[in-house]
Short mmCIF file of C-alpha atoms and ligand atoms in Angstrom, two decimals:
data_model
loop_
_atom_site.label_atom_id
_atom_site.label_comp_id
_atom_site.label_asym_id
_atom_site.label_seq_id
_atom_site.Cartn_x
_atom_site.Cartn_y
_atom_site.Cartn_z
CA MET A 208 14.42 8.19 25.14
CA ARG A 209 13.04 10.33 22.29
CA VAL A 210 10.17 8.97 20.13
CA ASN A 211 9.03 10.44 16.80
CA LEU A 212 5.25 10.00 16.47
CA VAL A 213 3.95 10.74 12.97
CA ASN A 214 0.26 11.10 12.18
CA PRO A 215 0.45 10.62 8.39
CA ASN A 216 -2.68 12.69 7.74
CA THR A 217 -2.45 16.48 7.90
CA THR A 218 -5.26 17.16 10.43
CA LEU A 219 -3.44 18.80 13.31
CA SER A 220 -6.28 18.37 15.83
CA MET A 221 -5.96 14.61 15.33
CA THR A 222 -2.20 14.81 15.74
CA GLU A 223 -2.69 16.63 19.04
CA LYS A 224 -5.23 14.04 20.22
CA ILE A 225 -2.89 11.21 19.26
CA ALA A 226 -0.01 12.92 21.04
CA ALA A 227 -2.08 13.30 24.22
CA ALA A 228 -3.00 9.60 24.16
CA ALA A 229 0.64 8.65 23.70
CA ARG A 230 1.92 10.96 26.44
CA ALA A 231 -0.75 9.64 28.84
CA VAL A 232 0.90 6.19 28.84
CA ALA A 233 4.53 7.01 28.03
CA ALA A 234 7.16 6.28 30.66
CA PRO A 235 8.55 9.30 32.57
CA GLY A 236 11.77 9.30 30.53
CA THR A 237 10.06 9.18 27.14
CA GLU A 238 9.96 12.46 25.18
CA ILE A 239 7.52 12.49 22.24
CA ARG A 240 7.78 14.58 19.07
CA ALA A 241 4.28 14.47 17.51
CA VAL A 242 3.96 15.73 13.92
CA SER A 243 1.93 15.61 10.73
CA PRO A 244 3.59 15.83 7.31
CA ALA A 245 3.74 19.23 5.63
CA MET A 246 1.88 17.76 2.64
CA GLY A 247 -0.72 15.07 2.02
CA PRO A 248 -4.36 14.12 2.66
CA VAL A 249 -6.33 15.52 5.60
CA SER A 250 -7.49 11.98 6.28
CA ILE A 251 -6.57 8.53 4.96
CA GLU A 252 -9.59 6.60 3.69
CA GLY A 253 -8.43 4.00 1.20
CA ALA A 254 -5.42 3.19 -0.98
CA TYR A 255 -5.27 6.47 -2.93
CA ASP A 256 -5.06 8.61 0.22
CA GLU A 257 -2.62 6.12 1.66
CA ALA A 258 -0.30 6.40 -1.37
CA PHE A 259 -0.15 10.18 -1.08
CA CYS A 260 0.50 10.23 2.68
CA VAL A 261 3.71 8.21 2.38
CA PRO A 262 6.18 10.79 0.93
CA GLY A 263 5.39 13.29 3.67
CA LEU A 264 5.55 10.56 6.29
CA LEU A 265 8.97 9.44 5.08
CA GLU A 266 10.18 13.04 5.16
CA GLU A 267 9.31 13.20 8.87
CA ILE A 268 11.01 9.85 9.53
CA ALA A 269 14.16 11.09 7.79
CA LYS A 270 14.17 14.36 9.77
CA ALA A 271 13.89 12.53 13.10
CA GLU A 272 16.60 10.09 12.07
CA GLU A 273 18.91 13.06 11.38
CA LEU A 274 18.06 14.35 14.88
CA GLY A 275 18.98 10.99 16.42
CA PHE A 276 15.55 9.90 17.66
CA ASP A 277 15.45 6.52 19.38
CA GLY A 278 12.21 5.22 17.85
CA HIS A 279 9.39 6.05 15.43
CA ILE A 280 5.65 5.40 15.35
CA VAL A 281 3.43 5.45 12.24
CA ALA A 282 0.14 6.60 13.76
CA CYS A 283 -2.40 5.54 11.14
CA PHE A 284 -4.21 2.22 11.27
CA ASP A 285 -3.33 1.36 7.66
CA ASP A 286 0.33 1.28 8.80
CA PRO A 287 1.13 3.24 5.61
CA GLY A 288 4.73 3.28 4.44
CA LEU A 289 5.84 1.18 7.40
CA ASP A 290 8.30 -1.00 5.47
CA ALA A 291 9.68 2.01 3.55
CA ALA A 292 10.16 3.85 6.86
CA ARG A 293 12.05 0.83 8.20
CA GLN A 294 14.37 1.01 5.20
CA LEU A 295 15.12 4.66 6.03
CA ALA A 296 15.51 4.28 9.77
CA ARG A 297 18.10 2.67 12.04
CA ALA A 298 15.80 3.30 15.00
CA PRO A 299 12.86 0.88 15.34
CA VAL A 300 9.63 1.85 13.55
CA VAL A 301 6.30 0.59 14.92
CA GLY A 302 2.92 0.80 13.17
CA ILE A 303 -0.15 1.20 15.36
CA ALA A 304 -2.08 -1.61 13.66
CA GLU A 305 0.73 -4.13 14.10
CA ALA A 306 1.27 -2.97 17.68
CA ALA A 307 -2.42 -3.28 18.56
CA MET A 308 -2.65 -6.82 17.18
CA HIS A 309 0.40 -7.99 19.12
CA LEU A 310 -0.88 -6.48 22.37
CA ALA A 311 -4.39 -7.90 21.87
CA THR A 312 -3.10 -11.48 21.61
CA LEU A 313 -1.31 -11.09 24.96
CA VAL A 314 -4.63 -10.56 26.77
CA ALA A 315 -7.24 -12.28 24.58
CA GLY A 316 -7.65 -15.39 22.46
CA SER A 317 -9.33 -13.44 19.68
CA PHE A 318 -10.20 -9.90 18.67
CA THR A 319 -12.44 -7.90 16.36
CA ILE A 320 -11.14 -4.69 14.80
CA VAL A 321 -13.64 -1.83 14.46
CA THR A 322 -12.63 0.88 12.01
CA THR A 323 -14.34 3.85 10.33
CA LEU A 324 -15.45 3.22 6.72
CA SER A 325 -16.00 -0.09 4.90
CA ARG A 326 -13.39 0.93 2.33
CA ALA A 327 -10.71 0.56 5.06
CA VAL A 328 -11.68 -3.05 5.82
CA PRO A 329 -9.80 -4.85 2.99
CA THR A 330 -6.55 -3.05 3.85
CA ILE A 331 -6.85 -4.00 7.51
CA GLU A 332 -7.77 -7.59 6.63
CA GLN A 333 -4.61 -7.74 4.53
CA LEU A 334 -2.58 -6.49 7.52
CA THR A 335 -3.93 -9.32 9.70
CA ARG A 336 -2.62 -11.74 7.06
CA LYS A 337 0.69 -9.94 6.64
CA TYR A 338 1.34 -9.84 10.41
CA GLY A 339 0.16 -13.40 11.07
CA PHE A 340 -2.97 -12.68 13.10
CA VAL A 341 -5.58 -14.02 10.71
CA HIS A 342 -6.46 -16.83 13.16
CA HIS A 343 -6.88 -14.40 16.05
CA CYS A 344 -8.95 -11.83 14.16
CA ARG A 345 -12.63 -12.74 14.25
CA LYS A 346 -13.68 -9.88 11.96
CA VAL A 347 -12.79 -6.42 10.71
CA ARG A 348 -15.86 -4.19 11.02
CA ALA A 349 -16.64 -0.63 9.97
CA ALA A 350 -18.86 1.66 12.04
CA GLU A 351 -19.48 3.70 8.86
CA PHE A 352 -18.39 7.23 9.61
CA PRO A 353 -15.63 9.28 7.97
CA VAL A 354 -12.32 9.63 9.82
CA LEU A 355 -12.76 13.35 10.46
CA ALA A 356 -16.18 12.80 12.10
CA LEU A 357 -14.06 11.83 15.12
CA GLU A 358 -12.83 15.43 15.17
CA GLU A 359 -16.32 16.97 15.03
CA PRO A 360 -17.89 17.67 18.43
CA GLY A 361 -21.46 16.41 18.43
CA SER A 362 -20.99 14.03 15.49
CA ARG A 363 -22.58 10.57 15.72
CA ALA A 364 -19.19 8.89 15.41
CA ARG A 365 -18.95 7.74 19.02
CA ASP A 366 -22.49 6.35 19.06
CA LEU A 367 -21.91 4.53 15.77
CA LEU A 368 -18.66 3.11 17.12
CA ARG A 369 -20.32 1.93 20.34
CA ALA A 370 -23.14 0.27 18.40
CA GLU A 371 -20.65 -1.60 16.17
CA ILE A 372 -18.68 -2.77 19.20
CA ALA A 373 -21.91 -4.08 20.73
CA ARG A 374 -22.61 -6.01 17.51
CA ALA A 375 -19.07 -7.40 17.49
CA ILE A 376 -19.41 -8.72 21.03
CA ALA A 377 -22.84 -10.21 20.32
CA GLU A 378 -21.96 -11.80 16.97
CA ASP A 379 -18.22 -12.45 16.65
CA ARG A 380 -17.28 -14.30 19.86
CA CYS A 381 -14.40 -11.82 20.09
CA GLU A 382 -12.61 -11.48 23.43
CA ALA A 383 -11.10 -8.04 22.79
CA ILE A 384 -11.74 -5.03 20.58
CA ILE A 385 -9.07 -3.18 18.63
CA LEU A 386 -9.88 0.41 17.65
CA GLY A 387 -9.10 0.61 13.94
CA CYS A 388 -8.28 4.32 13.65
CA ALA A 389 -5.69 6.52 15.33
CA GLY A 390 -8.42 9.12 15.81
CA MET A 391 -10.13 6.80 18.30
CA ALA A 392 -7.11 6.91 20.65
CA ASP A 393 -8.96 8.91 23.31
CA LEU A 394 -11.89 6.49 23.51
CA ALA A 395 -10.29 3.19 24.58
CA ARG A 396 -10.50 3.56 28.35
CA ASP A 397 -14.18 4.56 28.44
CA LEU A 398 -15.16 1.87 25.92
CA ALA A 399 -13.33 -0.82 27.92
CA ALA A 400 -15.24 0.25 31.05
CA GLU A 401 -18.55 0.33 29.19
CA PHE A 402 -18.24 -3.06 27.48
CA GLY A 403 -16.20 -4.98 30.07
CA LEU A 404 -13.47 -6.38 27.80
CA PRO A 405 -10.01 -5.21 26.67
CA VAL A 406 -10.27 -2.34 24.17
CA ILE A 407 -6.89 -1.72 22.57
CA ASP A 408 -5.81 1.55 21.00
CA GLY A 409 -2.87 1.17 18.66
CA VAL A 410 -1.29 4.50 19.65
CA ALA A 411 -0.86 3.47 23.28
CA ALA A 412 0.20 -0.02 22.21
CA ALA A 413 2.82 1.42 19.88
CA ILE A 414 4.35 3.71 22.49
CA LYS A 415 4.82 0.85 24.96
CA LEU A 416 6.22 -1.44 22.27
CA VAL A 417 8.69 1.19 21.06
CA GLU A 418 9.81 1.71 24.67
CA ALA A 419 10.27 -2.06 25.03
CA VAL A 420 12.20 -2.48 21.78
CA VAL A 421 14.44 0.54 22.41
CA GLY A 422 14.90 -0.54 26.01
CA LEU A 423 16.23 -3.89 24.79
CA GLY A 424 18.73 -2.06 22.59
CA LEU A 425 17.15 -3.40 19.39
CA ARG A 426 17.41 -1.43 16.13
CA THR A 427 16.02 -2.15 12.67
CA SER A 428 17.94 -4.89 10.86
CA LYS A 429 19.71 -3.56 7.78
CA ILE A 430 20.29 -6.91 6.07
CA GLY A 431 17.40 -7.87 3.82
CA ALA A 432 13.94 -6.33 3.74
CA PHE A 433 14.89 -3.14 5.57
CA ALA A 434 18.27 -2.52 3.93
CA PRO A 435 18.66 1.17 2.99
CA PRO A 436 17.24 2.16 -0.43
CA LEU A 437 19.83 2.03 -3.22
CA PRO A 438 21.19 5.43 -4.30
CA LYS A 439 19.68 6.50 -7.63
CA PRO A 440 18.18 9.62 -9.23
CA TYR A 441 14.45 10.33 -8.80
CA THR A 442 12.98 12.67 -11.42
CA GLY A 443 10.45 15.51 -11.27
CA ALA A 444 8.72 16.51 -8.02
CA PHE A 445 10.23 13.51 -6.20
CA ALA A 446 13.86 14.47 -6.97
CA ARG A 447 14.39 15.55 -3.35
CA PHE A 448 13.42 12.09 -2.12
CA ALA A 449 16.17 10.34 -4.10
CA PRO A 450 18.19 7.92 -1.91
CA ARG A 451 21.76 9.20 -1.57
C1 LIG B 31 -6.18 6.42 10.54
N1 LIG B 31 -7.09 6.93 8.53
O1 LIG B 31 -5.84 5.79 11.58
C2 LIG B 31 -6.74 5.77 9.33
C3 LIG B 31 -7.72 4.73 9.68
C4 LIG B 31 -8.99 4.74 8.96
O2 LIG B 31 -6.59 9.19 8.62
N2 LIG B 31 -6.03 7.71 10.31
C5 LIG B 31 -6.57 8.05 9.11
O3 LIG B 31 -9.95 5.01 9.63
O4 LIG B 31 -9.00 4.43 7.77
#
C-alpha cells in the first residue's frame, strides 16, 4: 500500500525524522511519501500557526488523492485540518494525536500526554474530549521548550522532556506516556526503556492504524461529516482551493 505522510509544518529536517520513524515500523509492503507543504509555518505552536498550516496540508492531501494513495497521515499533534482532510479524501486519514490515544488505551488504563509549550495544552485537552479519551487522560503536560528545539543538536529539549515525564509518573498515576509532538517521534523507544512504561509516539501509531484500516478495506465515509465540500467560488488568494 502507499501512504501519504504530511508534516504540516515546513521544517524539512522534522519531516525527514518523522519519515524515518514511520518507515522503521511500517510493514514491508507499505510505501511512504513524506512531505511538508510548500507554504506555512516552520512550526505549529498554537491556534494561529495551526490555521495557516491547513491550506498547505490540504493541498498535499489533494495531490496524493489524485495519485491514488491508499491512506493519509496528518503528522502534527494538534491534528490540524483532520476533518477537512477527511472531506477531501476517499482514502482514510489518521491524525497522530487520535492514533496515539487509541493505541495507549489498548495497553494502559490511563495516560499522560507530554507536549512542548503550555500554549499547546488547551488544544490537546480539547482533542481528548473530542475523541472520547477524557477519562483515560490523567493530564496534558508541557515540558516548556519550542518545537524546533527538538531539531537543535545540544538543546535541552530532551532533558526537559525526560524531567516532565518523571514528574508525570510521580504525580499523575499515569500508566503510559504519549509524546505530544511529532518531532519527538525518534525518542519513544529510549524513553520507554528508561522509564519502564509504554511511551507512545503518534507517528508510529498512525502508520500501524492506517495499515489496519486500509487492510480492512475501509475508506472514509462520504455521507455526513466527511461528505465532499460543496462546489462554490473562493475569492482572492484562496481561489485555487475552491471545491469543484
Ligand atoms: C507538532 N507542532 O507535532 C505540533 C505539536 C506541538 O510543529 N508539530 C508542530 O508541539 O505543538
